[in-house]
Coordinates of C-alpha atoms and ligand atoms in Angstrom, one line a residue:
S824 CA 2.6 -4.2 -1.5
D825 CA 3.9 -7.3 -2.9
T826 CA 1.6 -9.3 -1.3
V827 CA -1.7 -7.9 -3.2
E828 CA -2.1 -8.1 -7.0
S829 CA -4.6 -6.0 -8.5
L830 CA -6.8 -5.8 -11.7
E831 CA -8.6 -3.2 -13.3
V832 CA -11.2 -4.0 -16.4
I833 CA -12.3 -1.2 -18.0
L834 CA -15.8 -1.5 -19.9
E835 CA -16.9 1.4 -22.3
D836 CA -20.3 1.8 -23.7
E837 CA -19.8 2.4 -27.5
V838 CA -23.0 4.7 -27.9
T839 CA -22.4 7.1 -24.7
H840 CA -18.6 6.8 -24.0
V841 CA -19.3 5.8 -20.5
Q842 CA -16.7 4.1 -18.6
I843 CA -16.9 1.7 -15.9
V844 CA -13.7 0.5 -14.2
L845 CA -14.1 -2.6 -12.0
R846 CA -11.2 -3.2 -9.6
Y847 CA -10.1 -6.1 -7.6
A848 CA -7.4 -6.5 -5.4
V849 CA -6.1 -9.9 -4.5
F850 CA -4.8 -10.5 -1.1
E851 CA -3.8 -14.2 -1.6
E852 CA -2.3 -14.8 2.0
A853 CA -5.4 -12.9 3.7
D854 CA -8.1 -14.8 1.9
I855 CA -9.6 -11.4 0.9
I856 CA -10.7 -10.0 -2.6
T857 CA -11.6 -6.4 -2.7
R858 CA -13.8 -5.3 -5.3
S859 CA -14.9 -1.4 -6.3
A860 CA -16.1 0.3 -9.4
S861 CA -15.5 3.7 -10.7
V862 CA -17.7 5.5 -13.4
R863 CA -16.4 8.1 -16.0
N864 CA -17.9 10.3 -18.3
A865 CA -15.7 9.9 -21.6
G866 CA -18.8 11.1 -23.6
K867 CA -20.3 14.3 -24.6
D868 CA -23.2 15.1 -22.3
T869 CA -23.6 15.0 -18.5
I870 CA -24.7 11.8 -16.8
H871 CA -26.9 10.8 -13.9
V872 CA -25.6 8.1 -11.8
K873 CA -28.5 6.6 -9.8
K874 CA -27.5 3.3 -8.8
F875 CA -23.6 2.2 -7.9
M876 CA -23.0 -1.2 -6.9
S877 CA -19.5 -2.1 -5.7
T878 CA -19.9 -6.0 -6.2
C879 CA -22.2 -8.2 -7.8
L880 CA -21.7 -12.4 -7.2
D881 CA -23.4 -14.7 -9.0
F882 CA -24.2 -18.2 -8.0
L883 CA -25.3 -21.1 -10.3
N884 CA -27.6 -22.4 -7.7
G885 CA -28.8 -20.7 -4.6
S886 CA -31.7 -22.6 -3.8
D887 CA -29.6 -24.5 -1.1
K888 CA -28.4 -21.1 0.5
D889 CA -29.2 -19.0 3.8
L890 CA -28.4 -15.6 4.3
L891 CA -26.9 -14.0 7.4
H892 CA -26.7 -10.6 8.4
L893 CA -26.5 -8.3 11.7
P894 CA -29.8 -6.0 12.2
G895 CA -30.3 -4.3 15.2
R896 CA -31.6 -1.3 17.2
Y897 CA -30.1 1.6 19.6
G898 CA -29.1 -0.3 22.6
Q899 CA -29.0 -3.7 20.9
E900 CA -26.9 -3.2 17.9
R901 CA -25.5 -6.4 15.7
Q902 CA -28.0 -9.1 16.7
V903 CA -27.4 -12.3 14.4
E904 CA -30.5 -13.5 11.8
R905 CA -30.3 -16.1 9.3
Q906 CA -32.8 -17.0 7.0
K907 CA -33.5 -19.1 3.9
I908 CA -33.2 -17.6 0.7
L909 CA -36.3 -17.4 -1.4
H910 CA -37.7 -16.5 -4.5
Q911 CA -37.9 -12.8 -4.4
V912 CA -35.5 -9.5 -4.3
S913 CA -34.4 -9.1 -0.6
K914 CA -33.0 -6.0 0.8
I915 CA -30.3 -5.3 3.6
A916 CA -29.9 -1.7 3.8
S917 CA -29.6 1.4 5.3
G918 CA -31.4 4.7 4.3
R919 CA -30.2 6.7 7.6
G920 CA -27.1 8.4 6.1
T921 CA -24.9 6.3 8.1
S922 CA -24.2 2.5 8.3
S923 CA -26.8 2.4 11.2
H924 CA -27.7 0.5 14.2
Q925 CA -30.2 -1.1 12.4
Q926 CA -28.4 -3.0 9.6
N927 CA -24.4 -3.3 9.2
P928 CA -22.9 -3.3 6.1
F929 CA -22.1 -7.3 5.9
V930 CA -23.8 -10.3 4.5
A931 CA -23.0 -14.0 4.5
V932 CA -24.4 -16.3 2.2
C933 CA -23.7 -19.8 3.4
D934 CA -24.8 -23.5 2.6
R935 CA -28.0 -24.6 4.4
E936 CA -25.9 -27.1 6.5
T937 CA -23.2 -24.7 7.4
S938 CA -22.4 -24.1 11.0
E939 CA -20.1 -22.3 13.4
D940 CA -17.2 -24.9 12.5
Y941 CA -18.0 -26.4 9.1
G942 CA -19.5 -25.6 5.6
G943 CA -19.2 -23.1 3.1
C944 CA -19.7 -19.2 3.8
Y945 CA -19.3 -16.4 1.4
G946 CA -19.0 -13.0 3.0
M947 CA -19.2 -9.5 1.7
A948 CA -18.4 -6.4 3.9
L949 CA -18.9 -3.0 2.6
M950 CA -16.1 -0.5 3.5
Y951 CA -18.9 2.9 3.5
S952 CA -20.4 4.6 6.4
G953 CA -23.3 6.0 4.6
N954 CA -26.6 4.7 3.2
F955 CA -25.6 1.1 1.7
L956 CA -27.7 -1.8 0.3
A957 CA -27.1 -5.4 -0.1
E958 CA -29.6 -6.8 -2.8
I959 CA -30.3 -10.8 -2.7
E960 CA -32.1 -12.0 -5.7
L961 CA -33.2 -15.6 -6.3
D962 CA -34.7 -16.0 -9.7
Q963 CA -36.6 -18.2 -11.5
Y964 CA -33.9 -20.8 -12.5
D965 CA -32.4 -20.8 -8.8
Q966 CA -29.8 -18.3 -9.9
L967 CA -28.7 -16.1 -7.1
R968 CA -27.3 -12.7 -7.2
V969 CA -26.0 -10.7 -4.3
Q970 CA -25.3 -6.8 -5.2
M971 CA -23.4 -4.5 -2.6
G972 CA -23.0 -1.1 -2.8
I973 CA -24.2 2.5 -2.2
N974 CA -28.0 2.6 -1.8
P975 CA -29.9 4.1 -4.7
K976 CA -32.2 5.7 -2.1
Q977 CA -32.3 9.6 -3.1
F978 CA -28.8 9.0 -4.9
D979 CA -28.3 10.9 -8.2
F980 CA -24.8 11.7 -9.0
A981 CA -24.5 14.1 -11.7
L982 CA -21.2 13.4 -14.2
A983 CA -20.3 16.2 -16.6
P984 CA -17.9 15.1 -19.4
G985 CA -14.7 14.2 -18.0
E986 CA -15.8 13.5 -14.6
K987 CA -15.4 10.6 -12.3
L988 CA -16.9 9.1 -9.6
E989 CA -15.1 6.3 -7.1
G990 CA -17.2 4.0 -5.4
P991 CA -16.5 1.9 -2.1
E992 CA -14.9 -1.1 -1.8
A993 CA -16.4 -4.5 -0.9
L994 CA -14.1 -6.9 1.1
L995 CA -15.4 -10.5 -0.3
T996 CA -14.1 -13.7 0.9
Y997 CA -15.2 -17.5 1.0
T998 CA -14.4 -20.3 3.6
R999 CA -15.1 -23.7 4.1
K1000 CA -14.6 -23.5 7.7
G1001 CA -18.0 -22.1 8.8
F1002 CA -18.5 -18.9 10.7
T1003 CA -15.8 -19.4 12.6
G1004 CA -13.5 -19.7 9.6
L1005 CA -15.4 -16.5 8.1
S1006 CA -14.8 -14.4 11.7
H1007 CA -11.2 -15.3 11.6
I1008 CA -10.3 -14.3 8.0
Y1009 CA -12.1 -10.8 8.6
H1010 CA -10.7 -10.5 12.1
D1011 CA -7.2 -10.7 10.5
F1012 CA -7.8 -8.8 7.7
F1013 CA -9.0 -5.9 9.7
R1014 CA -6.2 -6.0 12.2
S1015 CA -3.5 -6.0 9.4
N1016 CA -4.7 -4.5 6.7
L1017 CA -7.4 -1.6 7.8
C1018 CA -6.3 0.5 10.6
E1019 CA -3.2 2.6 10.2
S1020 CA -2.8 3.6 13.9
K1021 CA -0.1 2.5 16.0
F1022 CA -2.6 1.4 18.6
M1023 CA -3.1 -1.7 16.5
K1024 CA 0.3 -3.0 17.5
E1025 CA 1.1 -1.0 21.1
T1026 CA -0.7 -1.5 24.2
R1027 CA -3.9 0.5 24.6
P1028 CA -4.5 2.0 27.8
I1029 CA -7.6 1.0 30.1
L1030 CA -9.8 4.0 30.1
I1031 CA -12.5 5.6 32.4
N1032 CA -15.3 7.5 30.9
T1033 CA -17.5 10.0 32.6
W1034 CA -20.7 9.8 30.8
E1035 CA -22.8 7.3 33.0
A1036 CA -21.0 8.5 35.9
A1037 CA -22.0 12.1 35.6
F1038 CA -23.7 12.6 32.3
F1039 CA -23.5 16.4 31.9
D1040 CA -23.2 17.1 35.4
F1041 CA -19.4 17.6 36.5
D1042 CA -16.7 20.0 36.8
D1043 CA -13.1 20.0 36.8
K1044 CA -12.9 19.1 40.6
K1045 CA -15.1 16.6 40.0
L1046 CA -13.1 14.7 37.2
V1047 CA -10.0 15.0 39.4
E1048 CA -11.8 13.1 42.5
I1049 CA -12.8 10.3 39.6
A1050 CA -9.5 10.3 38.4
K1051 CA -7.6 9.8 41.5
C1052 CA -10.0 6.7 42.4
A1053 CA -9.8 5.3 38.9
R1054 CA -5.7 5.3 39.6
K1055 CA -6.5 3.1 42.6
M1056 CA -8.2 1.1 40.1
G1057 CA -5.3 0.7 37.5
V1058 CA -6.9 2.8 35.0
D1059 CA -4.6 4.8 33.0
L1060 CA -6.8 7.1 30.9
M1061 CA -9.4 9.6 32.2
V1062 CA -12.2 10.6 29.3
M1063 CA -14.5 13.3 29.4
D1064 CA -17.4 12.8 27.9
D1065 CA -20.1 15.1 26.4
G1066 CA -20.9 18.3 28.3
W1067 CA -17.1 20.1 28.7
F1068 CA -17.5 22.9 25.7
G1069 CA -20.0 25.7 24.8
K1070 CA -22.8 26.4 26.6
R1071 CA -23.4 22.5 27.1
F1072 CA -25.2 21.9 30.5
D1073 CA -28.1 19.3 28.6
D1074 CA -28.4 18.2 25.3
N1075 CA -30.5 21.3 24.0
A1076 CA -27.4 23.3 23.4
G1077 CA -23.9 23.8 22.5
L1078 CA -22.7 21.3 20.0
G1079 CA -20.6 22.9 17.2
D1080 CA -19.0 25.8 19.8
W1081 CA -15.6 23.6 20.4
V1082 CA -14.3 25.8 23.0
V1083 CA -13.8 25.0 26.5
N1084 CA -17.0 25.7 29.0
E1085 CA -15.1 27.3 31.8
E1086 CA -18.1 27.7 33.9
K1087 CA -17.6 23.9 34.6
I1088 CA -13.7 23.6 33.6
T1089 CA -13.0 26.5 35.7
C1090 CA -9.1 25.8 35.7
G1091 CA -8.9 25.6 32.0
L1092 CA -8.3 22.7 29.9
E1093 CA -4.6 22.9 30.0
K1094 CA -4.2 22.9 33.7
L1095 CA -7.1 20.3 34.2
V1096 CA -5.0 17.9 32.0
E1097 CA -1.9 18.6 34.1
Q1098 CA -4.0 17.4 37.5
I1099 CA -4.7 14.3 35.8
N1100 CA -1.4 13.5 34.5
E1101 CA 0.3 14.4 38.0
I1102 CA -2.2 11.6 39.5
G1103 CA -0.5 9.3 36.7
M1104 CA -3.2 9.2 34.1
Q1105 CA -3.5 10.4 30.6
F1106 CA -6.5 12.2 29.4
G1107 CA -9.1 12.0 26.9
I1108 CA -11.9 14.2 25.3
W1109 CA -15.1 13.5 23.3
F1110 CA -16.5 15.5 20.5
E1111 CA -19.4 15.3 18.2
P1112 CA -18.0 17.0 15.2
E1113 CA -21.1 16.5 12.8
G1114 CA -23.4 17.8 15.4
V1115 CA -24.9 21.4 15.7
S1116 CA -27.4 22.8 18.0
E1117 CA -29.6 25.6 17.3
D1118 CA -28.7 27.2 20.4
S1119 CA -25.1 27.4 19.7
D1120 CA -22.8 30.4 18.3
L1121 CA -21.9 28.2 15.3
Y1122 CA -25.2 28.2 14.2
R1123 CA -25.9 31.6 15.1
A1124 CA -23.3 32.8 12.6
H1125 CA -24.2 29.9 10.1
P1126 CA -27.5 28.7 10.0
D1127 CA -26.8 27.6 6.3
W1128 CA -24.4 25.3 7.5
A1129 CA -26.8 22.5 8.8
L1130 CA -28.6 20.2 6.5
Q1131 CA -32.4 21.4 6.6
I1132 CA -34.9 21.6 4.1
P1133 CA -35.9 25.4 3.0
G1134 CA -39.6 26.5 4.4
R1135 CA -39.9 23.2 6.4
P1136 CA -39.4 22.7 10.1
A1137 CA -36.4 20.7 10.9
V1138 CA -36.3 17.1 12.6
R1139 CA -34.5 17.5 15.9
S1140 CA -33.3 14.3 16.7
R1141 CA -31.9 14.4 19.9
N1142 CA -32.2 18.2 20.2
Q1143 CA -29.9 18.9 17.3
L1144 CA -29.4 19.1 13.4
L1145 CA -26.4 17.9 11.5
L1146 CA -23.8 19.9 9.7
D1147 CA -23.6 19.9 5.8
L1148 CA -20.3 18.1 6.0
G1149 CA -20.1 17.9 2.1
R1150 CA -19.3 21.7 2.2
E1151 CA -15.8 22.7 2.4
E1152 CA -16.2 25.7 4.8
V1153 CA -17.5 22.9 7.2
Q1154 CA -15.2 20.7 6.8
E1155 CA -12.2 23.5 7.3
Y1156 CA -14.1 25.0 10.5
L1157 CA -14.3 21.4 12.1
I1158 CA -10.5 20.2 11.5
T1159 CA -9.3 23.7 12.5
S1160 CA -11.7 24.3 16.1
I1161 CA -11.4 20.4 16.9
N1162 CA -7.1 20.4 16.2
R1163 CA -7.0 23.7 18.1
I1164 CA -8.1 21.9 21.3
L1165 CA -6.1 18.4 20.7
D1166 CA -3.4 20.5 20.3
S1167 CA -3.8 23.2 23.4
A1168 CA -3.5 20.4 26.1
N1169 CA -1.6 17.0 26.4
I1170 CA -4.8 14.9 25.1
T1171 CA -4.1 11.3 24.0
Y1172 CA -7.2 10.2 23.2
M1173 CA -10.6 11.5 21.6
K1174 CA -14.2 9.8 21.2
W1175 CA -15.6 10.6 18.0
D1176 CA -19.4 10.5 18.6
L1177 CA -22.5 11.0 16.2
N1178 CA -26.0 11.0 18.1
R1179 CA -28.5 11.0 15.7
S1180 CA -29.3 9.7 11.5
V1181 CA -29.2 12.3 8.7
T1182 CA -32.2 13.6 7.7
D1183 CA -33.5 16.9 6.2
V1184 CA -31.2 16.2 3.4
F1185 CA -30.9 19.4 1.6
S1186 CA -27.7 21.2 1.2
S1187 CA -27.9 25.1 0.5
A1188 CA -24.7 24.7 -1.1
L1189 CA -25.7 23.2 -4.2
P1190 CA -28.5 23.7 -6.7
A1191 CA -32.0 21.8 -6.6
D1192 CA -31.2 19.2 -9.3
R1193 CA -28.0 18.0 -7.2
Q1194 CA -29.7 17.4 -3.9
G1195 CA -29.4 13.5 -5.0
E1196 CA -25.2 14.3 -4.1
V1197 CA -26.2 15.2 -0.8
Y1198 CA -26.1 11.6 1.3
H1199 CA -22.6 10.8 -0.6
R1200 CA -21.1 13.9 -0.5
Y1201 CA -21.6 14.1 3.4
V1202 CA -19.8 10.5 4.0
L1203 CA -17.0 11.9 1.7
G1204 CA -16.8 14.9 3.7
L1205 CA -16.6 13.2 6.7
Y1206 CA -13.6 11.0 5.7
K1207 CA -12.1 14.3 5.0
V1208 CA -12.4 15.7 8.2
M1209 CA -11.2 12.4 9.6
D1210 CA -8.3 12.5 7.6
G1211 CA -7.7 16.0 8.5
I1212 CA -7.9 15.3 12.7
I1213 CA -7.2 11.7 12.8
K1214 CA -4.4 11.3 10.5
T1215 CA -2.3 14.5 11.8
H1216 CA -2.5 13.0 15.3
P1217 CA -1.0 9.7 15.0
D1218 CA -0.1 9.7 18.8
I1219 CA -3.9 10.2 19.9
L1220 CA -5.8 6.9 20.2
F1221 CA -9.3 7.6 18.3
E1222 CA -12.5 5.9 19.5
G1223 CA -15.3 5.9 17.2
C1224 CA -19.1 5.8 18.3
S1225 CA -22.5 6.6 17.0
G1226 CA -25.1 6.9 19.8
G1227 CA -23.2 3.3 21.1
G1228 CA -22.3 1.2 17.8
G1229 CA -24.5 2.9 15.2
R1230 CA -21.6 3.6 12.8
Y1231 CA -19.4 0.6 13.5
D1232 CA -18.8 -0.4 10.1
P1233 CA -15.4 -1.8 7.9
A1234 CA -14.3 2.0 6.9
M1235 CA -14.9 3.3 10.3
L1236 CA -12.2 1.0 11.4
V1237 CA -9.9 2.8 8.9
Y1238 CA -9.4 5.6 11.5
F1239 CA -10.8 4.2 14.9
P1240 CA -8.7 0.9 16.2
Q1241 CA -12.0 0.7 18.4
Y1242 CA -15.6 1.3 18.4
W1243 CA -17.8 1.8 21.2
N1244 CA -20.0 -1.3 21.0
S1245 CA -23.4 0.0 22.3
D1246 CA -24.7 2.6 24.9
N1247 CA -26.3 -0.6 26.7
T1248 CA -23.5 -1.6 28.9
K1249 CA -25.9 -4.3 30.5
P1250 CA -23.7 -7.5 30.7
V1251 CA -26.4 -10.1 30.2
D1252 CA -27.3 -7.7 27.0
N1253 CA -23.6 -7.7 25.9
L1254 CA -23.5 -11.3 25.9
K1255 CA -25.3 -11.1 22.5
L1256 CA -23.8 -7.9 21.6
H1257 CA -20.4 -9.4 21.5
Y1258 CA -21.6 -12.5 20.0
G1259 CA -23.2 -10.7 17.0
T1260 CA -20.5 -8.1 16.7
S1261 CA -17.7 -10.7 16.6
F1262 CA -18.8 -12.3 13.1
L1263 CA -17.2 -9.4 11.4
Y1264 CA -15.1 -7.6 13.7
P1265 CA -12.2 -8.4 15.9
L1266 CA -12.3 -8.3 19.7
C1267 CA -9.7 -5.7 19.8
S1268 CA -11.9 -3.2 17.9
T1269 CA -15.3 -3.7 20.7
G1270 CA -15.4 -0.7 23.1
A1271 CA -16.7 -2.6 26.2
H1272 CA -16.7 -1.2 29.7
I1273 CA -17.9 -2.1 33.2
S1274 CA -20.7 0.1 34.3
A1275 CA -23.0 0.3 37.2
A1276 CA -26.2 -0.4 35.0
S1277 CA -26.7 -4.0 36.1
P1278 CA -26.0 -3.9 40.0
E1279 CA -27.4 -7.4 40.7
I1280 CA -24.5 -8.8 38.7
P1281 CA -21.2 -9.3 40.5
I1282 CA -18.4 -6.9 39.6
S1283 CA -16.5 -9.7 38.5
T1284 CA -18.9 -11.1 36.1
R1285 CA -19.1 -7.6 34.4
A1286 CA -15.4 -7.4 34.4
C1287 CA -15.4 -11.0 32.3
V1288 CA -17.9 -9.6 29.8
A1289 CA -15.9 -6.3 29.3
M1290 CA -12.6 -8.2 28.7
G1291 CA -14.7 -9.8 25.4
G1292 CA -13.9 -6.2 24.0
T1293 CA -11.2 -3.0 25.1
F1294 CA -12.3 -3.3 28.3
G1295 CA -12.7 0.1 30.7
Y1296 CA -15.0 1.7 33.0
E1297 CA -18.0 3.8 33.0
L1298 CA -19.0 4.6 36.3
D1299 CA -18.5 7.2 39.1
A1300 CA -15.6 5.8 40.9
T1301 CA -15.8 8.0 43.6
K1302 CA -18.8 5.7 44.9
L1303 CA -16.9 3.1 45.2
S1304 CA -15.7 1.1 48.3
P1305 CA -12.2 0.1 48.9
E1306 CA -12.6 -3.2 48.5
E1307 CA -14.4 -2.4 45.2
L1308 CA -11.5 -0.4 44.1
A1309 CA -9.3 -3.5 45.2
E1310 CA -11.1 -5.8 42.8
C1311 CA -11.3 -3.3 39.8
K1312 CA -7.5 -2.8 40.7
E1313 CA -7.2 -6.8 40.3
Q1314 CA -9.2 -7.0 37.3
S1315 CA -7.1 -4.5 35.2
D1316 CA -4.1 -6.2 35.9
R1317 CA -5.5 -9.5 34.9
F1318 CA -6.7 -7.7 31.7
R1319 CA -3.3 -6.7 30.9
K1320 CA -2.2 -10.2 31.3
Y1321 CA -4.8 -11.4 29.0
Y1322 CA -4.2 -8.8 26.5
P1323 CA -2.2 -10.3 24.2
I1324 CA -4.4 -13.3 23.7
I1325 CA -7.6 -11.1 23.6
F1326 CA -6.4 -8.5 21.3
F1327 CA -4.0 -10.6 18.9
G1328 CA -5.4 -14.2 19.2
D1329 CA -8.0 -16.2 17.1
Y1330 CA -11.6 -15.9 18.6
Y1331 CA -14.2 -18.6 19.2
R1332 CA -18.0 -18.4 19.9
L1333 CA -18.4 -21.7 22.0
T1334 CA -22.1 -21.1 22.4
N1335 CA -24.8 -19.3 21.0
P1336 CA -26.6 -16.5 23.7
F1337 CA -29.3 -16.3 21.2
E1338 CA -30.3 -20.0 21.3
G1339 CA -31.1 -19.6 25.2
G1340 CA -28.8 -22.2 26.8
N1341 CA -27.9 -22.1 30.6
M1342 CA -24.2 -20.3 29.7
T1343 CA -22.8 -18.0 27.3
A1344 CA -19.1 -18.9 26.6
W1345 CA -16.2 -17.5 24.1
Q1346 CA -12.5 -17.8 23.9
S1347 CA -9.7 -16.7 22.3
V1348 CA -6.3 -18.5 21.4
T1349 CA -2.7 -17.3 20.8
K1350 CA -1.8 -17.8 16.8
D1351 CA 0.9 -20.3 18.1
Q1352 CA -1.8 -22.2 20.4
E1353 CA 0.4 -21.5 23.6
E1354 CA -2.2 -19.9 25.5
A1355 CA -5.8 -19.6 25.8
L1356 CA -8.6 -17.9 27.6
V1357 CA -12.1 -19.5 27.8
S1358 CA -14.9 -17.3 29.5
V1359 CA -18.1 -18.3 30.5
V1360 CA -20.9 -16.3 32.1
V1361 CA -23.9 -18.5 33.7
T1362 CA -27.2 -17.1 32.8
G1363 CA -29.6 -19.8 33.8
L1364 CA -28.4 -23.0 35.3
T1365 CA -31.3 -24.9 36.8
V1366 CA -31.6 -26.1 40.5
N1367 CA -30.0 -30.0 40.4
G1368 CA -29.5 -29.8 36.7
P1369 CA -27.1 -32.0 35.1
Q1370 CA -23.2 -31.3 34.9
E1371 CA -22.2 -29.2 32.2
Y1372 CA -19.2 -28.7 30.2
I1373 CA -17.7 -26.1 28.0
R1374 CA -15.9 -27.4 25.2
A1375 CA -12.6 -25.5 23.9
K1376 CA -11.7 -25.2 20.1
G1377 CA -8.6 -24.3 18.4
L1378 CA -6.2 -25.7 20.9
N1379 CA -3.4 -28.7 19.6
P1380 CA -5.0 -31.9 20.7
E1381 CA -1.1 -33.6 21.0
W1382 CA -0.4 -30.8 23.9
M1383 CA -1.1 -30.8 27.4
Y1384 CA -2.4 -27.6 28.9
E1385 CA -2.5 -26.3 32.5
I1386 CA -6.1 -24.7 33.5
E1387 CA -4.4 -21.9 35.7
Q1388 CA -7.3 -21.3 38.0
L1389 CA -7.6 -25.2 38.8
G1390 CA -4.2 -26.1 39.0
V1391 CA -4.9 -29.2 36.8
E1392 CA -3.4 -30.1 33.6
L1393 CA -5.3 -31.9 30.6
S1394 CA -4.7 -32.7 27.0
G1395 CA -5.9 -30.3 24.4
A1396 CA -8.0 -33.2 22.8
A1397 CA -9.8 -33.4 26.6
L1398 CA -10.7 -29.8 26.4
M1399 CA -12.0 -29.8 23.3
H1400 CA -14.0 -32.9 23.1
A1401 CA -15.0 -33.6 26.7
G1402 CA -14.8 -30.4 27.7
L1403 CA -14.3 -27.9 31.0
P1404 CA -16.9 -29.0 33.8
I1405 CA -18.7 -26.0 35.1
P1406 CA -19.6 -26.5 38.7
R1407 CA -23.3 -27.1 39.5
E1408 CA -25.6 -25.4 42.1
I1409 CA -23.8 -22.0 41.5
P1410 CA -25.5 -18.2 41.6
Q1411 CA -27.1 -17.0 38.6
Y1412 CA -24.5 -14.8 36.6
T1413 CA -21.5 -16.5 38.2
S1414 CA -18.6 -16.2 35.7
F1415 CA -15.5 -18.1 35.2
Q1416 CA -12.1 -17.5 33.3
Y1417 CA -9.8 -19.7 32.5
H1418 CA -6.3 -19.5 31.7
L1419 CA -5.1 -22.3 29.5
I1420 CA -1.2 -22.7 29.0
H1421 CA 0.7 -25.2 27.1
K1422 CA 3.0 -27.4 29.5
Ligands
LIG594 C1 -23.8 8.8 22.9 C2 -22.7 7.8 23.2 C3 -22.4 8.0 24.8 C4 -22.3 9.1 25.2 C5 -23.1 10.6 24.8 C6 -23.0 11.8 24.9 O1 -25.2 8.3 23.4 O2 -22.9 6.6 22.7 O3 -21.3 7.1 25.0 O4 -20.7 9.8 24.6 O5 -23.7 10.0 23.5 O6 -23.7 12.7 24.8

C-alpha cells in the first residue's frame, strides 16, 4: 500500500549464477522494516541451500550491548532473560520443528543501560513457525553480528536449475524508548498489519472451554448443562474441546478421524449446536489437524501419511504421531474433512491445537537425498492447510494453540487473532507469562482464562489476571454456586466495559514479576489518553510493611483523572510520579483494578 516502500537487491554469483534477492519493506509510520531473502538457481547444476538466513544486522561495536529473549518450557512459556553479549557465538533457536515452548523467534539487542522506559533497543522477530535460529556473534574487534532465519539443523533444500526458494520475513525495529517503546511498536504493527481476521476490529465473544471442566469425559447433555450455566455468567461462546470425534475417549486414539463421535454427541453436531444457540450462545470446536493416532481409521488407511523413519520405532509423544504436512494428499484430506465439519453446523469458533514436537523427520513421499527439506515443507504445508481452512471462513474466530503457547509466533498471528498462552492457568504463574509474552505480543492476542486450578486465589483476582488477555473461562460452570455465577456475570460485564482499553490501548508493564516484589502491576491506556486501566495483584505484602505505591504511565500529566473505584480525582502527573497508594494489611492475592477517566 502507499504507506510501504519496498526494495529488492538482486545479487548474482558470477561463477555459479546463483541469485540471492534481498527484500526490504519499509513501514515508515509503524517504524518497522521487514527483510527476507530468496534464492534462485540461475545456473546449470542443482544446488543445495543449507543455511538460509532472513536477515543479518552488523553493529560497529557490540561490547556494550545486552541480549534479551523469551525462553520457556511447557506451562511456563516466554519467561524473560537478559544477558551481556560476550565474545562468542550464541544461539537462540528451536530445533523442534515448531517455533516451540522453549524459545520464541524474537530477540532484542539493547544498550547496557536500557530499561523499561529509556534506552536504545533493536528488535528482530521472525515470521516463521518452524525451526528457527538467531545467531549472535561478538568478534575479536567487538563487532557484533546478529542473524536470524531458518535453523540449519537438518536443513538441506535442493534447487534444480530455474527453481527458487523463498525465505520468511524478519520484522526489524529500533527505538530509544526502552522495552516499552519496543513493545508498543510490535503491538501496533501486529494489530494493524498481521492478521486479516475481522475479529481484529470486531468485539470478540467471551468463551468457556470444556477442557479443564471435563477433559475427555463429556456428552451432549453435559455440554448443554455447562452452556446453560455459562450463559448466566455472561459468556457468549461455548467451546467443545478435545474428545468429540472418532474413537476419542482418551489421548490414545482417534486423532485424524474428523467425524463426530456419536456415542458422546448422541444428538449429532447440528442438533447440539442448535441447542447451544437456543440458550443464546455461540458454538466453537477443537481440532488438532496435524496429529494422527495409530489407533485411527486414517492411520490404518494411510500409515505412510505419518512422519516416521522406516525400520525404526516412532517417537509417540502424547501417544500420537504427526502427519506429513508437506504431502498434497494430506493437505487435501485435512482441508476437506475439517471444512466439512465446520460447514455442517453453525460453528463460529475453532481452536487449532498441536500437542507435540516434530520428530521422526522422514517423509515417505521424498527420496532419501531430499529428507533435508521435510521440516521446511511441513511448515509450508501447514500454512497451505491453514489458508484452505482459515481464509475460507472469514466469519469464524480462529484461536491458535500448541500444548498451550508452544507455537505462539508472529506468523501464527497472520491466521489467529488470538493464541492460547499456556496450559498453565494458575494466576500467579500467569503474571509472569503475561509479562514475558507482552514484550512482543499485544494483549488482544493472548488467550487467558479463569480456571479452577488455583482455588486459594479469589475468583476476582483470577478475573483480573485473565483480563490481561482475551478473558474467558475454563472450568465446570455447573459446579459454581449462584453467588459465584453472579460474580462471574459481573466480571464478564466489566471485561466488556474495559475491552476497548485492553484490546486497542497502549500497554505498560509497571512492575517486573521476575524481580520478586510484593505486587505485580500493569496498565493499558487508550491512544487518546482519555482512559486507562491499572491492574494490581498483591503477591506478598509483609505484615506492618511500608505504604506501597503503583506509578501509572502514559497519562497526560496536565489532565485530571477520576479514579472510578475510589471516587477521587488526581492529576496525570500525580498518578505517574507519586502513584496510587495500595491499601496496607490486605490478604495475599487481593487484586485491584483502577479505571482512570479524564475529567
Ligand atoms: C492442549 C491444549 C489444551 C487442550 C488439550 C486437549 O494441551 O493446550 O488447551 O485443548 O490440548 O487435548
